[in-house]
Structures are given as C-alpha cells and as structure tokens.
mmCIF file of C-alpha atoms and ligand atoms in Angstrom:
data_model
loop_
_atom_site.group_PDB
_atom_site.id
_atom_site.type_symbol
_atom_site.label_atom_id
_atom_site.label_comp_id
_atom_site.label_asym_id
_atom_site.label_seq_id
_atom_site.Cartn_x
_atom_site.Cartn_y
_atom_site.Cartn_z
ATOM 1 C CA MET A 7 113.606 57.019 -7.459
ATOM 2 C CA LEU A 8 112.878 58.532 -10.871
ATOM 3 C CA GLU A 9 115.173 56.626 -13.204
ATOM 4 C CA THR A 10 115.786 57.920 -16.717
ATOM 5 C CA TRP A 11 118.534 57.964 -19.356
ATOM 6 C CA LEU A 12 120.017 60.972 -17.522
ATOM 7 C CA THR A 13 120.225 59.348 -14.102
ATOM 8 C CA ARG A 14 121.593 56.081 -15.533
ATOM 9 C CA GLU A 15 124.170 57.775 -17.728
ATOM 10 C CA LEU A 16 125.547 59.974 -14.940
ATOM 11 C CA GLY A 17 124.935 57.717 -11.960
ATOM 12 C CA ILE A 18 122.768 60.347 -10.275
ATOM 13 C CA THR A 19 119.516 59.882 -8.359
ATOM 14 C CA VAL A 20 117.384 62.832 -9.515
ATOM 15 C CA PRO A 21 116.615 63.688 -13.189
ATOM 16 C CA LEU A 22 117.274 67.394 -12.666
ATOM 17 C CA VAL A 23 120.055 69.580 -14.005
ATOM 18 C CA GLY A 24 120.913 72.860 -12.319
ATOM 19 C CA ALA A 25 120.928 75.056 -15.427
ATOM 20 C CA PRO A 26 124.113 76.802 -16.490
ATOM 21 C CA MET A 27 123.483 80.457 -15.654
ATOM 22 C CA GLY A 28 126.256 82.854 -16.548
ATOM 23 C CA GLY A 29 126.800 85.325 -13.710
ATOM 24 C CA ARG A 30 124.524 83.420 -11.263
ATOM 25 C CA ALA A 31 125.480 79.713 -11.202
ATOM 26 C CA GLY A 32 129.009 79.013 -10.033
ATOM 27 C CA GLY A 33 130.583 76.038 -8.320
ATOM 28 C CA ALA A 34 128.753 76.479 -4.998
ATOM 29 C CA LEU A 35 125.305 76.309 -6.593
ATOM 30 C CA ALA A 36 126.333 73.531 -8.978
ATOM 31 C CA GLY A 37 127.867 71.541 -6.135
ATOM 32 C CA GLU A 38 124.728 71.755 -3.994
ATOM 33 C CA VAL A 39 122.538 70.600 -6.895
ATOM 34 C CA THR A 40 124.838 67.623 -7.428
ATOM 35 C CA ARG A 41 124.991 66.861 -3.716
ATOM 36 C CA ALA A 42 121.168 66.717 -3.703
ATOM 37 C CA GLY A 43 121.282 64.005 -6.377
ATOM 38 C CA GLY A 44 121.020 66.042 -9.587
ATOM 39 C CA LEU A 45 123.725 67.497 -11.796
ATOM 40 C CA GLY A 46 124.731 71.103 -11.284
ATOM 41 C CA LEU A 47 126.238 72.992 -14.212
ATOM 42 C CA SER A 48 128.375 76.073 -13.677
ATOM 43 C CA GLY A 49 127.508 78.698 -16.272
ATOM 44 C CA ALA A 50 130.474 80.344 -17.933
ATOM 45 C CA ALA A 51 129.856 83.847 -19.234
ATOM 46 C CA ARG A 52 132.014 85.334 -21.996
ATOM 47 C CA TYR A 53 133.964 87.406 -19.506
ATOM 48 C CA ASN A 54 134.887 84.460 -17.236
ATOM 49 C CA THR A 55 138.493 83.303 -17.105
ATOM 50 C CA ALA A 56 140.322 79.980 -16.849
ATOM 51 C CA GLU A 57 141.125 80.843 -13.215
ATOM 52 C CA TRP A 58 137.455 81.394 -12.456
ATOM 53 C CA LEU A 59 136.602 78.052 -14.063
ATOM 54 C CA ALA A 60 139.255 76.279 -12.000
ATOM 55 C CA GLU A 61 137.786 77.704 -8.786
ATOM 56 C CA GLN A 62 134.243 76.672 -9.747
ATOM 57 C CA ALA A 63 135.408 73.181 -10.689
ATOM 58 C CA SER A 64 137.131 72.621 -7.395
ATOM 59 C CA THR A 65 134.243 74.083 -5.331
ATOM 60 C CA ALA A 66 131.651 72.053 -7.243
ATOM 61 C CA ARG A 67 133.676 68.853 -6.814
ATOM 62 C CA GLU A 68 134.282 69.457 -3.142
ATOM 63 C CA ILE A 69 130.618 70.145 -2.352
ATOM 64 C CA GLY A 70 128.958 67.897 -4.896
ATOM 65 C CA GLY A 71 131.092 64.799 -4.730
ATOM 66 C CA GLY A 72 129.549 63.664 -8.028
ATOM 67 C CA PRO A 73 129.650 64.488 -11.711
ATOM 68 C CA LEU A 74 130.874 67.883 -12.843
ATOM 69 C CA GLY A 75 129.450 69.994 -15.636
ATOM 70 C CA PHE A 76 129.745 73.369 -17.335
ATOM 71 C CA GLY A 77 127.654 75.382 -19.747
ATOM 72 C CA LEU A 78 129.092 77.500 -22.548
ATOM 73 C CA MET A 79 127.461 79.761 -25.095
ATOM 74 C CA THR A 80 128.325 78.234 -28.455
ATOM 75 C CA TRP A 81 128.131 81.418 -30.547
ATOM 76 C CA SER A 82 130.717 83.100 -28.352
ATOM 77 C CA LEU A 83 133.301 80.355 -28.988
ATOM 78 C CA SER A 84 133.685 81.219 -32.670
ATOM 79 C CA ALA A 85 135.742 84.312 -31.786
ATOM 80 C CA ASP A 86 137.710 82.624 -29.001
ATOM 81 C CA ASP A 87 137.295 78.988 -27.945
ATOM 82 C CA SER A 88 139.817 79.065 -25.108
ATOM 83 C CA LEU A 89 137.041 78.730 -22.493
ATOM 84 C CA LEU A 90 136.165 75.321 -23.944
ATOM 85 C CA GLY A 91 139.758 74.159 -23.560
ATOM 86 C CA ALA A 92 139.783 75.496 -19.995
ATOM 87 C CA VAL A 93 136.538 73.651 -19.187
ATOM 88 C CA LEU A 94 137.793 70.354 -20.615
ATOM 89 C CA GLU A 95 140.950 70.500 -18.498
ATOM 90 C CA HIS A 96 138.743 69.814 -15.471
ATOM 91 C CA ARG A 97 137.508 66.528 -16.973
ATOM 92 C CA PRO A 98 133.778 67.291 -16.638
ATOM 93 C CA GLN A 99 131.148 64.606 -17.277
ATOM 94 C CA VAL A 100 128.856 67.020 -19.142
ATOM 95 C CA VAL A 101 129.391 70.105 -21.286
ATOM 96 C CA SER A 102 126.354 72.082 -22.375
ATOM 97 C CA LEU A 103 126.906 73.921 -25.674
ATOM 98 C CA SER A 104 123.892 76.111 -26.272
ATOM 99 C CA PHE A 105 122.881 78.865 -28.657
ATOM 100 C CA GLY A 106 124.616 78.084 -31.930
ATOM 101 C CA ASP A 107 126.023 75.195 -33.980
ATOM 102 C CA PRO A 108 128.181 72.990 -31.719
ATOM 103 C CA ALA A 109 129.698 70.999 -34.639
ATOM 104 C CA PRO A 110 133.234 72.431 -34.294
ATOM 105 C CA TYR A 111 133.394 71.504 -30.599
ATOM 106 C CA VAL A 112 131.541 68.209 -30.009
ATOM 107 C CA GLY A 113 134.547 66.062 -31.008
ATOM 108 C CA ARG A 114 136.752 67.783 -28.426
ATOM 109 C CA VAL A 115 134.108 67.298 -25.734
ATOM 110 C CA HIS A 116 133.864 63.590 -26.561
ATOM 111 C CA ASP A 117 137.640 63.173 -26.725
ATOM 112 C CA ALA A 118 137.794 64.585 -23.198
ATOM 113 C CA GLY A 119 135.314 61.910 -22.077
ATOM 114 C CA ALA A 120 132.299 64.196 -21.554
ATOM 115 C CA LEU A 121 128.753 64.147 -22.863
ATOM 116 C CA ALA A 122 127.817 67.059 -25.119
ATOM 117 C CA ILE A 123 124.313 68.419 -24.712
ATOM 118 C CA SER A 124 122.672 71.398 -26.364
ATOM 119 C CA GLN A 125 119.697 73.541 -25.513
ATOM 120 C CA ILE A 126 117.609 74.096 -28.642
ATOM 121 C CA ASN A 127 114.752 76.432 -29.472
ATOM 122 C CA THR A 128 113.337 75.113 -32.773
ATOM 123 C CA ILE A 129 113.118 71.910 -34.820
ATOM 124 C CA GLU A 130 115.707 73.434 -37.175
ATOM 125 C CA ASP A 131 118.070 73.727 -34.196
ATOM 126 C CA LEU A 132 117.398 70.066 -33.437
ATOM 127 C CA ARG A 133 118.618 69.066 -36.893
ATOM 128 C CA VAL A 134 121.757 71.202 -36.484
ATOM 129 C CA VAL A 135 122.752 69.705 -33.140
ATOM 130 C CA GLU A 136 121.879 66.158 -34.241
ATOM 131 C CA ALA A 137 124.219 66.583 -37.208
ATOM 132 C CA ALA A 138 126.892 67.882 -34.829
ATOM 133 C CA GLY A 139 126.715 64.620 -32.866
ATOM 134 C CA VAL A 140 125.461 65.773 -29.453
ATOM 135 C CA ASP A 141 124.426 63.111 -26.927
ATOM 136 C CA ALA A 142 121.187 64.731 -25.772
ATOM 137 C CA VAL A 143 119.087 67.804 -26.460
ATOM 138 C CA VAL A 144 117.249 70.179 -24.173
ATOM 139 C CA ALA A 145 114.045 71.717 -25.522
ATOM 140 C CA GLN A 146 114.229 75.212 -24.053
ATOM 141 C CA GLY A 147 110.992 77.186 -24.156
ATOM 142 C CA HIS A 148 110.203 80.874 -24.395
ATOM 143 C CA GLU A 149 109.194 81.092 -20.737
ATOM 144 C CA ALA A 150 112.740 80.225 -19.615
ATOM 145 C CA GLY A 151 114.860 82.732 -17.769
ATOM 146 C CA GLY A 152 117.890 84.171 -19.527
ATOM 147 C CA HIS A 153 118.421 83.886 -23.275
ATOM 148 C CA THR A 154 115.965 81.704 -25.076
ATOM 149 C CA GLY A 155 113.882 81.240 -28.207
ATOM 150 C CA ARG A 156 110.311 82.082 -29.130
ATOM 151 C CA ILE A 157 108.389 78.783 -28.826
ATOM 152 C CA GLY A 158 106.843 77.779 -25.498
ATOM 153 C CA THR A 159 108.256 74.810 -23.598
ATOM 154 C CA LEU A 160 105.336 72.430 -24.133
ATOM 155 C CA PRO A 161 104.792 73.002 -27.871
ATOM 156 C CA LEU A 162 108.549 72.721 -28.474
ATOM 157 C CA LEU A 163 108.995 69.682 -26.231
ATOM 158 C CA GLN A 164 106.159 67.798 -27.934
ATOM 159 C CA GLN A 165 107.612 68.486 -31.368
ATOM 160 C CA VAL A 166 111.151 67.579 -30.370
ATOM 161 C CA LEU A 167 110.075 64.336 -28.670
ATOM 162 C CA GLU A 168 108.299 63.292 -31.877
ATOM 163 C CA ALA A 169 111.208 64.292 -34.092
ATOM 164 C CA THR A 170 114.313 62.716 -32.565
ATOM 165 C CA SER A 171 115.692 59.486 -31.206
ATOM 166 C CA LEU A 172 118.139 61.377 -28.973
ATOM 167 C CA PRO A 173 117.377 61.655 -25.250
ATOM 168 C CA VAL A 174 115.411 64.872 -24.659
ATOM 169 C CA LEU A 175 115.312 67.086 -21.569
ATOM 170 C CA ALA A 176 113.035 70.078 -21.034
ATOM 171 C CA ALA A 177 113.858 73.604 -19.881
ATOM 172 C CA GLY A 178 111.742 76.651 -19.226
ATOM 173 C CA GLY A 179 109.141 77.200 -16.539
ATOM 174 C CA ILE A 180 109.861 74.070 -14.495
ATOM 175 C CA ALA A 181 110.057 75.004 -10.814
ATOM 176 C CA SER A 182 108.014 72.434 -8.945
ATOM 177 C CA GLY A 183 107.405 68.713 -8.910
ATOM 178 C CA ARG A 184 104.314 69.344 -11.009
ATOM 179 C CA GLY A 185 106.450 70.742 -13.819
ATOM 180 C CA LEU A 186 108.991 67.927 -13.614
ATOM 181 C CA ALA A 187 106.247 65.287 -13.500
ATOM 182 C CA ALA A 188 104.611 66.835 -16.571
ATOM 183 C CA VAL A 189 107.723 66.722 -18.750
ATOM 184 C CA LEU A 190 108.750 63.237 -17.567
ATOM 185 C CA ALA A 191 105.238 61.949 -18.287
ATOM 186 C CA ALA A 192 105.516 63.494 -21.750
ATOM 187 C CA GLY A 193 108.661 61.481 -22.435
ATOM 188 C CA ALA A 194 111.515 63.757 -21.383
ATOM 189 C CA HIS A 195 114.439 62.238 -19.476
ATOM 190 C CA GLY A 196 114.786 65.170 -17.104
ATOM 191 C CA ALA A 197 114.662 68.932 -16.790
ATOM 192 C CA PHE A 198 116.945 71.924 -16.550
ATOM 193 C CA VAL A 199 115.929 74.239 -13.725
ATOM 194 C CA GLY A 200 117.262 77.773 -13.551
ATOM 195 C CA THR A 201 114.785 80.272 -12.136
ATOM 196 C CA ALA A 202 113.774 77.847 -9.364
ATOM 197 C CA LEU A 203 117.302 78.149 -7.974
ATOM 198 C CA LEU A 204 117.676 81.912 -8.207
ATOM 199 C CA ALA A 205 116.539 82.662 -4.649
ATOM 200 C CA SER A 206 119.049 80.215 -3.208
ATOM 201 C CA PRO A 207 121.861 81.614 -1.081
ATOM 202 C CA GLU A 208 124.439 79.697 -3.158
ATOM 203 C CA THR A 209 123.795 81.863 -6.219
ATOM 204 C CA VAL A 210 126.261 84.600 -7.093
ATOM 205 C CA GLY A 211 125.492 88.004 -8.574
ATOM 206 C CA PRO A 212 124.287 91.368 -7.293
ATOM 207 C CA ALA A 213 122.918 91.550 -3.757
ATOM 208 C CA TYR A 214 119.495 92.762 -4.950
ATOM 209 C CA ALA A 215 118.861 89.896 -7.380
ATOM 210 C CA ARG A 216 117.391 87.394 -4.912
ATOM 211 C CA ALA A 217 115.050 89.931 -3.286
ATOM 212 C CA LYS A 218 113.867 91.154 -6.691
ATOM 213 C CA LEU A 219 113.063 87.596 -7.722
ATOM 214 C CA LEU A 220 111.133 86.893 -4.522
ATOM 215 C CA ALA A 221 109.082 90.050 -5.026
ATOM 216 C CA ALA A 222 108.286 89.221 -8.676
ATOM 217 C CA GLY A 223 105.268 87.349 -10.002
ATOM 218 C CA SER A 224 105.087 85.305 -13.174
ATOM 219 C CA ALA A 225 103.780 88.278 -15.176
ATOM 220 C CA ASP A 226 106.770 90.415 -14.204
ATOM 221 C CA THR A 227 109.218 89.281 -16.901
ATOM 222 C CA VAL A 228 109.993 90.598 -20.366
ATOM 223 C CA TYR A 229 111.727 89.045 -23.388
ATOM 224 C CA THR A 230 114.103 91.754 -24.486
ATOM 225 C CA ASP A 231 117.455 92.675 -25.981
ATOM 226 C CA VAL A 232 117.887 95.913 -24.024
ATOM 227 C CA PHE A 233 120.238 94.412 -21.454
ATOM 228 C CA ASP A 234 122.463 92.962 -24.198
ATOM 229 C CA LYS A 235 122.656 96.413 -25.751
ATOM 230 C CA ALA A 236 123.163 98.039 -22.366
ATOM 231 C CA ARG A 237 126.129 95.768 -21.635
ATOM 232 C CA HIS A 238 127.481 95.513 -25.202
ATOM 233 C CA GLN A 239 126.858 91.770 -25.359
ATOM 234 C CA PRO A 240 126.916 90.792 -29.056
ATOM 235 C CA TRP A 241 124.184 88.126 -28.884
ATOM 236 C CA PRO A 242 122.849 87.037 -32.287
ATOM 237 C CA SER A 243 119.482 88.755 -32.694
ATOM 238 C CA ARG A 244 117.450 85.533 -32.764
ATOM 239 C CA TRP A 245 117.917 85.103 -29.013
ATOM 240 C CA GLY A 246 116.377 87.616 -26.657
ATOM 241 C CA GLY A 247 116.790 87.368 -22.905
ATOM 242 C CA ARG A 248 113.967 86.963 -20.388
ATOM 243 C CA ALA A 249 114.497 89.210 -17.392
ATOM 244 C CA LEU A 250 112.460 90.760 -14.601
ATOM 245 C CA THR A 251 110.819 94.012 -15.602
ATOM 246 C CA ASN A 252 112.151 97.132 -13.887
ATOM 247 C CA SER A 253 112.348 100.844 -14.535
ATOM 248 C CA PHE A 254 115.045 100.251 -17.173
ATOM 249 C CA THR A 255 112.886 97.880 -19.249
ATOM 250 C CA ASP A 256 109.882 100.196 -18.780
ATOM 251 C CA ARG A 257 111.940 103.003 -20.327
ATOM 252 C CA TRP A 258 113.999 101.256 -23.006
ATOM 253 C CA HIS A 259 112.357 97.968 -24.068
ATOM 254 C CA GLY A 260 110.827 98.519 -27.494
ATOM 255 C CA ALA A 261 111.808 102.210 -27.480
ATOM 256 C CA GLY A 262 113.961 101.838 -30.599
ATOM 257 C CA ALA A 263 116.945 103.632 -29.075
ATOM 258 C CA ASP A 264 120.462 102.874 -30.307
ATOM 259 C CA GLU A 265 122.965 100.806 -28.350
ATOM 260 C CA GLU A 266 125.084 103.764 -27.211
ATOM 261 C CA THR A 267 122.099 105.590 -25.740
ATOM 262 C CA ILE A 268 120.888 102.475 -23.945
ATOM 263 C CA ALA A 269 124.369 101.649 -22.639
ATOM 264 C CA GLU A 270 124.863 105.181 -21.326
ATOM 265 C CA ALA A 271 121.632 104.934 -19.324
ATOM 266 C CA TYR A 272 122.583 101.574 -17.763
ATOM 267 C CA THR A 273 124.215 100.733 -14.473
ATOM 268 C CA GLY A 274 124.200 97.378 -12.748
ATOM 269 C CA GLU A 275 124.701 99.114 -9.405
ATOM 270 C CA ASP A 276 121.134 100.416 -9.232
ATOM 271 C CA PRO A 277 118.599 97.700 -8.285
ATOM 272 C CA ASP A 278 115.883 99.399 -10.339
ATOM 273 C CA ILE A 279 118.070 99.424 -13.444
ATOM 274 C CA GLY A 280 120.327 96.363 -13.196
ATOM 275 C CA VAL A 281 119.403 93.183 -15.042
ATOM 276 C CA VAL A 282 117.933 90.202 -13.193
ATOM 277 C CA TYR A 283 117.481 87.449 -15.740
ATOM 278 C CA ALA A 284 114.629 85.150 -14.661
ATOM 279 C CA GLY A 285 111.802 83.190 -16.229
ATOM 280 C CA GLU A 286 108.050 82.997 -15.919
ATOM 281 C CA ALA A 287 108.485 80.497 -13.107
ATOM 282 C CA ALA A 288 109.364 83.538 -10.959
ATOM 283 C CA GLY A 289 105.926 83.386 -9.326
ATOM 284 C CA LEU A 290 106.659 79.871 -8.090
ATOM 285 C CA VAL A 291 109.729 80.969 -6.133
ATOM 286 C CA ARG A 292 108.379 82.282 -2.851
ATOM 287 C CA ALA A 293 111.168 81.903 -0.315
ATOM 288 C CA GLU A 294 114.924 81.888 -0.082
ATOM 289 C CA LYS A 295 115.734 78.187 0.065
ATOM 290 C CA PRO A 296 119.022 76.265 -0.118
ATOM 291 C CA ALA A 297 119.556 74.843 -3.608
ATOM 292 C CA GLY A 298 119.717 71.291 -2.293
ATOM 293 C CA ASP A 299 116.240 71.661 -0.749
ATOM 294 C CA VAL A 300 114.871 73.074 -4.014
ATOM 295 C CA ILE A 301 116.125 70.028 -5.907
ATOM 296 C CA ARG A 302 115.001 67.489 -3.287
ATOM 297 C CA ASP A 303 111.529 69.071 -3.006
ATOM 298 C CA ILE A 304 110.950 69.130 -6.772
ATOM 299 C CA ALA A 305 112.067 65.513 -7.100
ATOM 300 C CA ALA A 306 109.970 64.269 -4.166
ATOM 301 C CA GLN A 307 106.830 65.998 -5.396
ATOM 302 C CA ALA A 308 107.290 64.687 -8.943
ATOM 303 C CA GLU A 309 107.835 61.182 -7.657
ATOM 304 C CA ALA A 310 104.676 61.314 -5.546
ATOM 305 C CA LEU A 311 102.630 62.653 -8.443
ATOM 306 C CA LEU A 312 103.900 60.060 -10.900
ATOM 307 C CA ALA A 313 103.368 57.229 -8.385
ATOM 308 C CA ARG A 314 99.621 57.766 -8.780
ATOM 309 C CA PHE A 315 99.845 56.097 -12.193
ATOM 310 C CA ARG A 316 101.795 52.990 -11.226
HETATM 311 C C1 FMN B 409 120.202 84.168 -14.842
HETATM 312 C C2 FMN B 409 120.246 83.193 -15.986
HETATM 313 C C3 FMN B 409 121.411 83.064 -16.712
HETATM 314 C C4 FMN B 409 121.484 82.111 -17.751
HETATM 315 N N1 FMN B 409 122.666 81.948 -18.419
HETATM 316 C C5 FMN B 409 122.786 80.925 -19.309
HETATM 317 C C6 FMN B 409 124.053 80.611 -19.856
HETATM 318 O O1 FMN B 409 125.074 81.249 -19.555
HETATM 319 N N2 FMN B 409 124.140 79.574 -20.724
HETATM 320 C C7 FMN B 409 123.052 78.817 -21.045
HETATM 321 O O2 FMN B 409 123.174 77.873 -21.812
HETATM 322 N N3 FMN B 409 121.819 79.105 -20.547
HETATM 323 C C8 FMN B 409 121.675 80.123 -19.669
HETATM 324 N N4 FMN B 409 120.452 80.376 -19.100
HETATM 325 C C9 FMN B 409 119.295 79.539 -19.466
HETATM 326 C C10 FMN B 409 119.242 78.302 -18.568
HETATM 327 O O3 FMN B 409 120.296 77.424 -18.914
HETATM 328 C C11 FMN B 409 117.902 77.534 -18.667
HETATM 329 O O4 FMN B 409 117.576 77.264 -20.004
HETATM 330 C C12 FMN B 409 116.725 78.273 -18.044
HETATM 331 O O5 FMN B 409 117.071 78.827 -16.801
HETATM 332 C C13 FMN B 409 115.561 77.306 -17.875
HETATM 333 O O6 FMN B 409 114.378 77.982 -17.623
HETATM 334 P P1 FMN B 409 113.880 78.410 -16.155
HETATM 335 O O7 FMN B 409 114.682 79.604 -15.816
HETATM 336 O O8 FMN B 409 112.438 78.687 -16.343
HETATM 337 O O9 FMN B 409 114.141 77.245 -15.240
HETATM 338 C C14 FMN B 409 120.346 81.322 -18.080
HETATM 339 C C15 FMN B 409 119.166 81.488 -17.329
HETATM 340 C C16 FMN B 409 119.104 82.397 -16.296
HETATM 341 C C17 FMN B 409 117.831 82.501 -15.506
#
C-alpha cells in the first residue's frame, strides 16, 4: 500500500483523488473512485443546484462507502456562495476550492469538519492559499484538462515542494502508474486524476465525449478561452481551458472574434463543435474502462514501480 499524508488523513488506501470536473464528474464517478480506495470529488459547475448536489452526495456515499468530497470554483463564489453552503450541508471530508483566493471560505469549510484544499498554478497562488489557511495544495500543471494555468506540472510541482511545508499533491498529465510514481517519488502525497477517468462509463456529459477522447492523441488538445466565450462563462482571463481540438477550435481559437460572434456559432449538440475538456494525458486513455479499474490499475503500477527502490 502507498501510504502518504492523504491516505492517513482520510483513511483511504490509494493516494489518488478523482478530480472535480464540472459537467463530467458526478456522484457515480466519485463513488467508484472512492470505492476503489481513492477519494472521488464531485465537480460542481456554476449552473449546478443544491438539489443536484444532494443527489451526487447520496449516490457517492452509497457507491463509495468512504469519504465524500466536492470541488468548487472559488472565483464563482464571490457573486453567490450558496453552492458552498449546499456542499457543506452534506458533511463532506474534503472541499476543493480552486481558481481564486479561498480566504473567505476556508473557515466555513473547517467549521463543517472538512479539509480545504486548493489547486494552484503559480508560487504566488501558493502564498495566497497558504495565507487563507488551506490544509493541502495541489500543483496543477498546464497539461491538465479543463481550466488550468501556464506552468507545466513538473516545473510547478518542484517549485511548490521546495516552497511550502503544506502537504502537496500533483495534477495534470497523470494517467498511469508511471505518472503517479513520478510525483510520489518527487515528494507529493498523491495526485488528482481527471482525464484518465474521462472514458469511464460513470462520467456524465454529452454522449460523444467519451468517443472523442478515445480517438484523441496527446497532441490533440488546445489551451483556449473560446469555449468560455461560446458559453458565456465569465472565467477570469488568467485561466484558459484545455480541451480537445475540433472544428470549432480550428475556426475560432486565436481568431480574435468577439464573444457574441463566437457564442452564435456554438452548439453543444454537434460533436464537431461541442466542448470536450481534456488534458494532454488523452493519448494514454485507450479504452473505455470502469473508473474503479482505472484507479486500481494506476495504484498497482505505481506501487510496483516504487517497490524497485525499497
Ligand atoms: C472535463 C474537466 C472538467 C474540470 N472541471 C473542473 C472543476 O469544475 N473544478 C476544478 O477545480 N477543476 C476542474 N478540472 C480540473 C481538474 O480538477 C484537474 O486539475 C485536472 O483534470 C487534472 O489534470 P488531468 O486532466 O491531466 O488529469 C476539470 C478538468 C476536466 C478534464
């Protein structure tokens, strides 16, 4: 067993977190990750409701039988923090507050008995979340799927590990035991995996998303804001989103068009236009596989690789 701060703190057996993925990771995916020994986080998007959260919490608990966790986008709470209150009602063990300063919310998370963790993209972010009092940080690299920063996972992870006494996890590009072994050997206490889970039948989202991911290679992603514009998502400009390339990104990424024009051209119904957020690990995901198997396989391979050094 790979024992780290994360596994000890949560009483889990695998140092892997099923990443919060708005629109793709609900209670079924989170529950399967937890049942396999990790911790699955349901990803709450801005448009999700308290009812939706309640359903995910009960599904995740029923399937997972272990700790419960949610991920929220910090910047979106400044306009309306009711989703945080709704999350805390379910007494989760972990709340991920990423993309923004979590200072206004960490106290509430702790009062509810949960750990607060934040994904960060720079050393400056590290200082912000340390000052906010989070319990652990996740160095999230540029190769990650979904919204992320501009520094690659390994350069960022090395800097963060040198710069903090908080427990550090890694995110971005980790989709096999080799990736997990690498970040654990570097000093991380675990990893967030997102893209690795996106071909699993427990994901939610459009029917074409899993097939598109399976067909994609690692060079078939782009870091772009066109899907935020297309869907009127007011993300702060410092975070782009990594998605699979398609005819929509070929036409609009970097074209300099205004938001209205881009939004008019967009429809999520068309598989060649709709967004499929995914990271550079896409090329490592070759078959539709239950989420529990993904987690168990990554953990077993990492354990075997690291055993060579005992
Ligand atoms: C489809 C998708 C949606 C995501 N949505 C969120 C989100 O709502 N909140 C969040 O904190 N991170 C989100 N992320 C980022 C993940 O939490 C995580 O950092 C990333 O998946 C790790 O990199 P990987 O995809 O290479 O494993 C998302 C990622 C993907 C692929």
